[in-house]
Each structure stands twice: as structure tokens, then as C-alpha cells.
Coordinates of C-alpha atoms in Angstrom, one line a residue:
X1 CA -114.1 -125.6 -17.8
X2 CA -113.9 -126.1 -21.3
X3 CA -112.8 -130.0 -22.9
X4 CA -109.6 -128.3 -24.4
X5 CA -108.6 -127.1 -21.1
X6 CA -109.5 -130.3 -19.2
X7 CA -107.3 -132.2 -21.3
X8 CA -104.7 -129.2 -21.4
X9 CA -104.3 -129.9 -17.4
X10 CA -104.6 -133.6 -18.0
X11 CA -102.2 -133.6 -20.6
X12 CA -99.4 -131.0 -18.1
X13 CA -100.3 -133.1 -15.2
X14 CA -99.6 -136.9 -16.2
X15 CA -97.2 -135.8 -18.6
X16 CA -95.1 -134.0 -15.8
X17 CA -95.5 -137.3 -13.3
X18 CA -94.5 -139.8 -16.3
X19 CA -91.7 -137.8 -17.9
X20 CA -88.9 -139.4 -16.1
X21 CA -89.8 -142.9 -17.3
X22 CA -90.7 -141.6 -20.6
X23 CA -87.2 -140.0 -20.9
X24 CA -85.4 -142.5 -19.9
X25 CA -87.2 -145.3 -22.7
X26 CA -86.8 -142.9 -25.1
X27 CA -83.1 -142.3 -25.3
X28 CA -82.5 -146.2 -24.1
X29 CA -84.8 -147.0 -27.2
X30 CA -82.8 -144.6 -29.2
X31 CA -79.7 -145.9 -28.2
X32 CA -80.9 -149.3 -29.3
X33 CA -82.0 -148.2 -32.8
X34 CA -79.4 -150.4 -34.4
X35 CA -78.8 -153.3 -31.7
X36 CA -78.9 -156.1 -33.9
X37 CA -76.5 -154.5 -36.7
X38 CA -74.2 -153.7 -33.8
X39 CA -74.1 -157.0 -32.0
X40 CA -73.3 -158.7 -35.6
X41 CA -70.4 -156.4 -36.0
X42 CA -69.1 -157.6 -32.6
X43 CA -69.8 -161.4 -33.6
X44 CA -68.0 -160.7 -36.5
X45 CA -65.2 -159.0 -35.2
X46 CA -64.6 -162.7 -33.3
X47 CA -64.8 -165.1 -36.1
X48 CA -62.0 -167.2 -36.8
X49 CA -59.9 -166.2 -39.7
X50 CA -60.1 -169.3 -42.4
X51 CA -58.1 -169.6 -45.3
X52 CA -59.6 -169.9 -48.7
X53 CA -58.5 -173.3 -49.6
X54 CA -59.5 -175.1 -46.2
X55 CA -61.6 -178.0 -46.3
X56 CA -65.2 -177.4 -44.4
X57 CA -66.8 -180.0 -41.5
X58 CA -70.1 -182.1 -43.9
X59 CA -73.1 -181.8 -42.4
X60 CA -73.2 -184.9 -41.4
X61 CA -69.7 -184.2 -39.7
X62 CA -71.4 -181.1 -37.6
X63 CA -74.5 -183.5 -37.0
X64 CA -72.3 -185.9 -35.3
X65 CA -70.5 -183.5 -33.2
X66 CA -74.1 -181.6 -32.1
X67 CA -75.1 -185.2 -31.2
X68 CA -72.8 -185.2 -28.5
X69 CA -74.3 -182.3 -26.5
X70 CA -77.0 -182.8 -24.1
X71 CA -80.4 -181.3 -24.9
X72 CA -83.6 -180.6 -23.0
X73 CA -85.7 -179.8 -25.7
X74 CA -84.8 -179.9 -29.4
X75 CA -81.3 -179.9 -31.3
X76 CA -81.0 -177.7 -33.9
X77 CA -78.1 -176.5 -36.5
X78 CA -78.0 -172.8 -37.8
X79 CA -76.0 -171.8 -40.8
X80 CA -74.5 -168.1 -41.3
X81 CA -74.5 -167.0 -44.9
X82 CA -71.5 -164.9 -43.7
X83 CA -67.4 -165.4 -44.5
X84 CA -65.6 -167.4 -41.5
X85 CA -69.3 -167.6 -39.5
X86 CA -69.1 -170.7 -37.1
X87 CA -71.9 -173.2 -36.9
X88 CA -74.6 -172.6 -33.9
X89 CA -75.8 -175.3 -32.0
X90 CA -78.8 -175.1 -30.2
X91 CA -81.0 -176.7 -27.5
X92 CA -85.1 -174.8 -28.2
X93 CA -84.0 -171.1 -28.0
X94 CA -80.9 -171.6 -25.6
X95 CA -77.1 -171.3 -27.6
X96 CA -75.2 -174.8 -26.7
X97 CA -71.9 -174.2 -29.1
X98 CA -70.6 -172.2 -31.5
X99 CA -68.6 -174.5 -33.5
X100 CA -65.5 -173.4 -35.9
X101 CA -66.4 -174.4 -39.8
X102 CA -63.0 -176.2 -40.0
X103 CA -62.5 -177.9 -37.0
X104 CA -65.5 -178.7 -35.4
X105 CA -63.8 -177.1 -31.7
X106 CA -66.5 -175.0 -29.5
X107 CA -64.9 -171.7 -30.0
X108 CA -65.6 -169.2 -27.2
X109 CA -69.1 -167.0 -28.0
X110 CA -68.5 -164.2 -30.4
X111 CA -68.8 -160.6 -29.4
X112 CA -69.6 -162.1 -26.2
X113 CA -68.9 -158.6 -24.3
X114 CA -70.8 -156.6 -27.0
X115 CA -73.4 -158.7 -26.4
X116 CA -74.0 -158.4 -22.6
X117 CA -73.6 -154.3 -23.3
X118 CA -76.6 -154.6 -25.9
X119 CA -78.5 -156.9 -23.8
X120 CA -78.1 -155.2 -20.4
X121 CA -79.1 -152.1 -22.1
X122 CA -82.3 -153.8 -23.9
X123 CA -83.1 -155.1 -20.4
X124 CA -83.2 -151.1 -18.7
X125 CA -85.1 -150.1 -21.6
X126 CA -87.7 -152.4 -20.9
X127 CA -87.6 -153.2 -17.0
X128 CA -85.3 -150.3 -15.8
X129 CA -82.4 -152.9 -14.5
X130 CA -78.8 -152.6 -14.5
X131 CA -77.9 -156.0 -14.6
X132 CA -79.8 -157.6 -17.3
X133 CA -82.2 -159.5 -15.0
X134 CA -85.8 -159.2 -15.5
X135 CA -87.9 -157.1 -13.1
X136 CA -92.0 -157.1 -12.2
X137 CA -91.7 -153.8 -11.0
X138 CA -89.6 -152.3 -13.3
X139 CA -91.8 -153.5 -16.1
X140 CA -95.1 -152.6 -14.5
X141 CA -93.3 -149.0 -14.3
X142 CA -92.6 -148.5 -17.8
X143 CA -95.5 -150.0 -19.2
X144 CA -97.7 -147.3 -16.8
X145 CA -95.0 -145.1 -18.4
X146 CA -96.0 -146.3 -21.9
X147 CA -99.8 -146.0 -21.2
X148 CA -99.9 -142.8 -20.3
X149 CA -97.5 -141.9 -23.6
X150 CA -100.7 -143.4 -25.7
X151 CA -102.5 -141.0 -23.5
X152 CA -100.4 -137.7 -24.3
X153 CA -100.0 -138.4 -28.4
X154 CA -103.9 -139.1 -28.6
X155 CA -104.5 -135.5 -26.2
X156 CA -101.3 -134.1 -27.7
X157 CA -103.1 -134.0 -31.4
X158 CA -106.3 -132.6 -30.0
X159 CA -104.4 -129.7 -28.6
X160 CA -102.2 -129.0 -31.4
X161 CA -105.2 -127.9 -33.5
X162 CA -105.2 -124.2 -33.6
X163 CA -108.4 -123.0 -32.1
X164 CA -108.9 -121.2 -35.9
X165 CA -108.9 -123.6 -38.8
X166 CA -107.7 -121.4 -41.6
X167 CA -104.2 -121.8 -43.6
X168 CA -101.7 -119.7 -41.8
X169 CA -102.8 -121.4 -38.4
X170 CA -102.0 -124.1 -39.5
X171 CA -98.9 -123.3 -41.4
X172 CA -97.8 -121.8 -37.7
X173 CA -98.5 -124.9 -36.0
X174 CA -96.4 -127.2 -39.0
X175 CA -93.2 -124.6 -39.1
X176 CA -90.3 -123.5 -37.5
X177 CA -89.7 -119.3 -37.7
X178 CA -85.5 -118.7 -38.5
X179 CA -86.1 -116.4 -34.5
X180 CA -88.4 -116.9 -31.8
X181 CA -89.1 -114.0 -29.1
X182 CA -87.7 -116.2 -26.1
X183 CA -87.0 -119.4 -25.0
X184 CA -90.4 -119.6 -24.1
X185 CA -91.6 -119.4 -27.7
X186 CA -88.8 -121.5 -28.8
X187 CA -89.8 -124.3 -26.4
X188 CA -93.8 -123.9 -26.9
X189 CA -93.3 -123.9 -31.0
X190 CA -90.6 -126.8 -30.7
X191 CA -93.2 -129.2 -28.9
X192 CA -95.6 -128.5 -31.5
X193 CA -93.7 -129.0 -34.6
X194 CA -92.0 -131.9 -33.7
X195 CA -94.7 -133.4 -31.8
X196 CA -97.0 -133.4 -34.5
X197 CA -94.6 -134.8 -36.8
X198 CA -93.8 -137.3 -34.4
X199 CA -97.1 -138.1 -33.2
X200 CA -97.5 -141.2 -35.7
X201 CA -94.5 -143.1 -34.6
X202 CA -94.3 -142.3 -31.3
X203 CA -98.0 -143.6 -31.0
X204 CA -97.1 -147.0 -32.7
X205 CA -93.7 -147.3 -30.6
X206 CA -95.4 -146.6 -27.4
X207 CA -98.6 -148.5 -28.4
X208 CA -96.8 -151.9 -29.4
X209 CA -94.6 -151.4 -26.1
X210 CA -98.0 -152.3 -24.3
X211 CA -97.8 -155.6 -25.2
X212 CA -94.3 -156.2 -23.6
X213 CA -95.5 -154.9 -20.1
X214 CA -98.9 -156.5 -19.9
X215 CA -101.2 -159.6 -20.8
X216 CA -104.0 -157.8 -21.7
X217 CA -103.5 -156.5 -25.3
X218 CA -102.2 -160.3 -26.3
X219 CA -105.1 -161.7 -24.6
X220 CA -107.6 -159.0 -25.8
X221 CA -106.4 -159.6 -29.8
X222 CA -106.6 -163.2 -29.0
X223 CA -110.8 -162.8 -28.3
X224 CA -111.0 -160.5 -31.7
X225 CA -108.9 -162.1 -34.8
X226 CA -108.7 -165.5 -35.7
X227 CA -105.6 -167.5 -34.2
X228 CA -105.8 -170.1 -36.9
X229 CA -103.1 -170.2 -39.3
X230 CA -104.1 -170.6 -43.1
X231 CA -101.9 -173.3 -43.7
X232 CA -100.4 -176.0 -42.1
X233 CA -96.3 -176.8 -43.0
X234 CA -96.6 -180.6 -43.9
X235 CA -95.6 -182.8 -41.2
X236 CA -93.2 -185.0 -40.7
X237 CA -94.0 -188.3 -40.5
X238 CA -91.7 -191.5 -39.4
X239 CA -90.2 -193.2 -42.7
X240 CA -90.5 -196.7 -43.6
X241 CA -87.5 -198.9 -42.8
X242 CA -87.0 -200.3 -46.6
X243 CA -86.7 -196.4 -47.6
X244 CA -84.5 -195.3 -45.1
X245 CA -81.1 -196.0 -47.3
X246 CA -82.9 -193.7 -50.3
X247 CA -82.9 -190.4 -47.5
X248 CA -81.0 -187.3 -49.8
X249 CA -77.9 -186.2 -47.6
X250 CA -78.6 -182.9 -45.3
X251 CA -75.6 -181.8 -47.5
X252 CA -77.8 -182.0 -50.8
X253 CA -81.1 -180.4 -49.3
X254 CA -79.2 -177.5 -47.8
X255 CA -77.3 -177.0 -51.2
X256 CA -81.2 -177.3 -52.9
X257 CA -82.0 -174.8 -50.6
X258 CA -79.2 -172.3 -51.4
X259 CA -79.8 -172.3 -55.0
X260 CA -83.8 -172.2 -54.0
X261 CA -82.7 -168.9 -51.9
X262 CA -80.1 -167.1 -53.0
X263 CA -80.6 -164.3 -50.5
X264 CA -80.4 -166.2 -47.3
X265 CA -79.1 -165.2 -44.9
X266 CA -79.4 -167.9 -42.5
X267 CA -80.8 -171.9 -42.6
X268 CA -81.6 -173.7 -39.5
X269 CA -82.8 -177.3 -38.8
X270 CA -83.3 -179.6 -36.5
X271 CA -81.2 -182.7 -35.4
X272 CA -83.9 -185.5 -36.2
X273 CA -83.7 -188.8 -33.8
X274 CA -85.1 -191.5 -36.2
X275 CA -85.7 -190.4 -40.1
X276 CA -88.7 -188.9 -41.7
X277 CA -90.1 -188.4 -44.8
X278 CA -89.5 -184.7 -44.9
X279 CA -86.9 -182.4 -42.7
X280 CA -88.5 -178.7 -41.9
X281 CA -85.7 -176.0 -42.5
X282 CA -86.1 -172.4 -41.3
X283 CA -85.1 -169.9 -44.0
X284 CA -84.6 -166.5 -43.0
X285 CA -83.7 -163.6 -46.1
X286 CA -83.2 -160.9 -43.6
X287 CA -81.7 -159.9 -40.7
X288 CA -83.5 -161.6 -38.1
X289 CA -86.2 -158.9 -37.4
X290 CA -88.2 -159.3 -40.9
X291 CA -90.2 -161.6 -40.3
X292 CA -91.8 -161.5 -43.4
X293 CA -88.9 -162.1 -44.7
X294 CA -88.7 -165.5 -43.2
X295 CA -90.4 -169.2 -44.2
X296 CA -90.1 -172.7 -42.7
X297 CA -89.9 -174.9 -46.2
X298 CA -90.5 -179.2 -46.3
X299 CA -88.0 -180.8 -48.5
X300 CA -88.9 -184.7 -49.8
X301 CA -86.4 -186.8 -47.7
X302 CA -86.3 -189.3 -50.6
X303 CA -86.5 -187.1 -53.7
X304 CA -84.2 -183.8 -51.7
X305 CA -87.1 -181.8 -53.8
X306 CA -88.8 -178.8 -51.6
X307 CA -92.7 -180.0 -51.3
X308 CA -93.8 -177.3 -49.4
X309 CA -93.5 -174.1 -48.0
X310 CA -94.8 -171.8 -45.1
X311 CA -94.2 -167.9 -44.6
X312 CA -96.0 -164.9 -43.3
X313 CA -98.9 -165.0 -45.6
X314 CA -99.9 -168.2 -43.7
X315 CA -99.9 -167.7 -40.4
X316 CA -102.4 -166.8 -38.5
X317 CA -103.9 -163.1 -38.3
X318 CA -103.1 -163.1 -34.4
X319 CA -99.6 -164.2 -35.2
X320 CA -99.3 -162.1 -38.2
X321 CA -100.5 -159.0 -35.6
X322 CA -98.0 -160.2 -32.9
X323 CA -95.0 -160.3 -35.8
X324 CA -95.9 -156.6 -36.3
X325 CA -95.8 -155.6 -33.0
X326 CA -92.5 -157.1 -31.9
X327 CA -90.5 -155.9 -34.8
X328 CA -92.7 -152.3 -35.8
X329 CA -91.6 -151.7 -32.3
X330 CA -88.0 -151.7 -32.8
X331 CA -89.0 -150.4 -36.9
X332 CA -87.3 -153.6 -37.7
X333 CA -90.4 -154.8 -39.6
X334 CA -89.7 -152.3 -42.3
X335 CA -85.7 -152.8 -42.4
X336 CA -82.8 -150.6 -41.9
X337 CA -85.3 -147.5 -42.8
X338 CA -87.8 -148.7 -40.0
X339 CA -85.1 -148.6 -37.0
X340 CA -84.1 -145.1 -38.3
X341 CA -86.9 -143.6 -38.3
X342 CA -87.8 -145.4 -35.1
X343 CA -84.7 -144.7 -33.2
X344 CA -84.6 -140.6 -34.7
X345 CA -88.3 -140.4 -33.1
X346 CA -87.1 -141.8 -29.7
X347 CA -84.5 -139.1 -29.4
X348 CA -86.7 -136.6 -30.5
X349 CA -88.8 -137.5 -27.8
X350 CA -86.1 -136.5 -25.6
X351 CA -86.9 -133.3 -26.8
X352 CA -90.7 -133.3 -26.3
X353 CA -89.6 -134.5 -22.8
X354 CA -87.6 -131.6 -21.9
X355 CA -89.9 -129.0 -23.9
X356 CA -92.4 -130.1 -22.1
X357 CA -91.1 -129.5 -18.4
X358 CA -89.7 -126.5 -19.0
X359 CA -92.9 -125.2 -20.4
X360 CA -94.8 -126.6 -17.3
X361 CA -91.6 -125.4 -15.1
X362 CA -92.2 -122.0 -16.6
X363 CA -96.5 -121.6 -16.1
X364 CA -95.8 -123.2 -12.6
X365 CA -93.2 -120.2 -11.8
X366 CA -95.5 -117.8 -13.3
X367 CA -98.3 -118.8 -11.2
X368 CA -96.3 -118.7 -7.7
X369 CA -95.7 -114.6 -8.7

């Protein structure tokens, strides 16, 4: 038996057993193409409406009121560079409050219900549950599911190659003909074309989807690239007692940060318990899945001046790697045109899916005649 066939059957064979999973990831991951844009609009559906003239909370006003929650971990303020947005309190990574601008009350989460949608869909996509809760099994499934995907795009090329390598062989296997004889033709030229075309994407979705369902891939990058970063964020370090009345308000460092930024989009900090010589603040100039677009930046306590800064370019390869695989995933690293493309490929995969079975349905009815 030839290699072409061996991987033809291997290709049929797994593709057939794994084509539920692989259906049901691809329109889920589809259907998520524009999550985040789509749970903003809810949020901002819910903000409070604020008239023009109305006087905003200080920062030091919003400090004293996030002082009063209880934390386990760290206290934190996020900003919104977004009309009516209510201040975010947080404890690490867990939401305390969402606090109105004006008056400082805890206003009831925003887009709350669109939320849970997005999130209980995000959590079938990736461990096949209905109610949002995490799943071993599920995720063991689809990431078997997304292994054998690899599998099929790396085979898939190797028998798309037409067995003569001369131009209209090729031009056959890159086109779609205005008619097609039957269904059968339609089906068999339809998994070609598009699966060649797709082939790229579909690699890198179902590739970086591997490190979601298993240790290995993180572990195995840790052991090749360097996990140290290139430079270190200056640290904050306990101020001296005689310089404490001289700290800038959080109110002037925030505004030298605006003016720093103009794009931001968001500025988060942390609550500190005793003062320091410089406060860490957490720019991001996207949307919350660029994260190249993102930089922690040290402003002087004293002076209010930024002293340093820390982005992408400085972390480590390992982390810079890890960035790119959670948000090439989603297509999020490359912006609005990423998750597009991204979220166009998972449907079309639908289509390789069902192109797929019915061709196999097909040889397998053939065969029983």
C-alpha cells in the first residue's frame, strides 16, 4: 500500500471518529468570533446615564470607598476610557464592585445576562458543558478532538497535491468550476478548495487550542526558550517617612498618564497599604486581547513623572510565545481583522466537516454494493 493511500485511510478514518467534536468547536468557535465586542455592547447597554455637568468621585474618593471591601489578595482600581463607564474594583482577578462615577453606589454588574450567554458558551467550546462549569472530561475530549485536527490539516495538505505537478492540476485543485457533475464532485472539489485555503488558520487555531487542553505544550516550550524576561519593571520600594507628604496625588499620575496615552483604553492600579516610591499602573491601548498593545509603566511617587516602562518587547520569549497563543487563538492578537478571519475559518470548517462525511458516507455506500 502506497504512503498516499495509508494516510488517505488514516486521514477518512480519524477524521470520521473526531468529526462530531470537531463540528461542534468549530461553529461554537465561530459563534464566538466577536465575544469580547459583544459582551462590551451588553456592559454598555447597562451603564448609568450621567449628565454632562455632573461632578465625578477623586481618586482618592474611589480609593476610600474600595478600602472598604474585603480582599484576599490584592485591591485594584480599573478605569474605562468609555462615556458613563463605572469604576471596577477588584480583589487579584475576581470583580468585587462596579462602582457608579458619580456616586460611588455598587451598581448591579453590567450586561450581566449577556455575560453568562458569552461565558457559558466559551465554556462548551472548550469543555463541552452547558452550564459554564469546567469539565476534565470534556476538555480531555476536545483537546483529543484538536490533536487529531493538527493531524488531518498536516495529512490534508499532503493529499491535496495532485499526483501531476503541472499548472492546470493545480489550477483544478485552487478553483471552483461555475457546475459540477454531481454532488459528489461538488462535495470532493469543495473540501479541496476551501481546505487548502483554510489549511493555515485552521492549523494555528487548532494548534494553539492544545495548550488549553493539556500541560504538555506549556511545559515542553518552557524546556526550549528562555523564561526570563528582558527587563524588569522597577520595583516598588517602601518610602521614607519625611517624604511621604511630597507623594503626587493618584489624581495627577493618572491625568500624566492620559496625556502620556492618548489611546487608552483602560488604566488599572493597585490600592497600596503603606506608600512607595513609585505606583505600577497597567495601560492597556486595545481591547483587552492585544496584548502587545498593553504595558505596565512606574510613575515617580514624588516627582508624578513616568520612570519607567514595561511592554511586550520585554517579556520573556516563553511569555511572549504564551501571549500569542492565547489571543492568535481567538485572532485577537491581530485585532478586529484577526477574529474575522478566525471566526470565517471556523465556520468554514463546518463545511469541511460535513464535506467530509458525506464523501466517506458516499465511498462507504459504494463499497456495501
Amino acid at each position: 500500500m502506497s504512503i498516499r493511500k495509508i494516510l488517505f485511510w488514516f486521514h477518512l478514518i480519524v477524521g470520521c471518529s473526531a468529526a462530531i467534536f470537531i463540528f461542534l468547536m468549530s461553529i461554537t468557535g465561530g459563534l464566538l468570533t466577536y465575544e469580547r465586542q459583544m459582551i462590551k455592547a451588553g456592559q454598555q447597554a447597562d451603564y448609568p446615564i450621567i449628565a454632562a455637568d455632573a461632578k465625578r468621585l477623586s481618586l482618592t474618593e474611589i480609593k476610600n470607598i474600595a478600602s472598604t471591601y474585603p480582599v484576599k489578595r490584592s485591591l485594584s482600581i480599573t478605569l474605562l476610557n468609555e462615556d458613563n463607564a463605572p469604576v471596577v474594583i477588584r480583589d487579584g482577578r475576581r470583580t468585587l464592585a462596579y462602582l457608579h462615577p458619580v456616586t460611588g453606589e455598587k451598581l448591579i454588574e453590567p450586561g450581566k445576562e449577556s455575560t453568562q450567554f458569552w461565558r457559558k458558551l466559551r465554556a462548551f467550546h472548550r469543555w463541552l458543558t452547558f452550564d459554564g462549569s469546567f469539565s476534565e472530561g470534556g476538555r480531555w475530549v476536545n483537546g483529543i478532538a484538536n490533536a487529531i485536527f493538527v493531524l488531518l490539516a498536516i495529512t490534508g495538505i499532503y493529499l491535496w497535491l495532485p499526483k501531476r505537478y503541472n499548472r492546470r492540476a493545480f489550477k483544478k485543485q485552487l478553483t471552483l468550476p461555475g457546475n459540477y457533475t454531481s454532488t459528489k464532485a461538488r462535495d470532493y472539489q469543495w473540501h479541496n478548495v476551501f481546505g487548502i485555503y483554510l489549511t493555515p488558520v485552521l492549523f494555528v487555531l487548532a494548534a494553539t487550542a492544545l495548550f488549553f487542553s493539556f500541560d504538555w505544550p506549556g511545559d515542553g516550550l518552557k524546556k526550549v526558550v528562555s523564561t526570563e524576561t528582558v527587563k524588569e519593571l522597577a520595583k516598588p520600594i517602601a518610602l521614607e517617612s519625611s517624604l511621604v507628604a511630597q507623594v503626587k496625588s493618584t489624581e495627577t499620575q493618572v491625568a500624566t498618564l492620559k496625556t502620556a496615552y492618548p489611546e487608552w483604553q483602560s488604566i488599572r492600579f493597585s490600592v497600596a497599604k503603606a506608600p512607595h516610591n513609585v505606583s505600577i499602573y497597567t495601560v492597556d491601548n486595545g481591547n483587552g486581547g492585544e496584548p502587545t498593545k498593553r504595558l505596565s509603566v512606574a510613575v515617580d511617587n514624588i516627582t508624578g513623572e513616568i520612570v519607567d516602562t514595561s511592554g511586550f518587547d520585554d517579556y520573556s520569549t516563553y511569555r511572549k510565545i504564551r501571549n500569542w497563543v492565547r489571543f492568535a487563538h481567538t485572532g485577537e492578537y491581530y485585532g478586529v481583522v484577526g477574529q474575522t478571519i478566525a471566526g470565517i475559518a471556523s465556520f468554514l470548517a463546518c463545511l469541511l466537516v460535513y464535506t467530509g462525511i458525506m464523501l466517506s458516507w458516499r465511498r462507504w455506500k459504494n463499497r456495501k454494493k
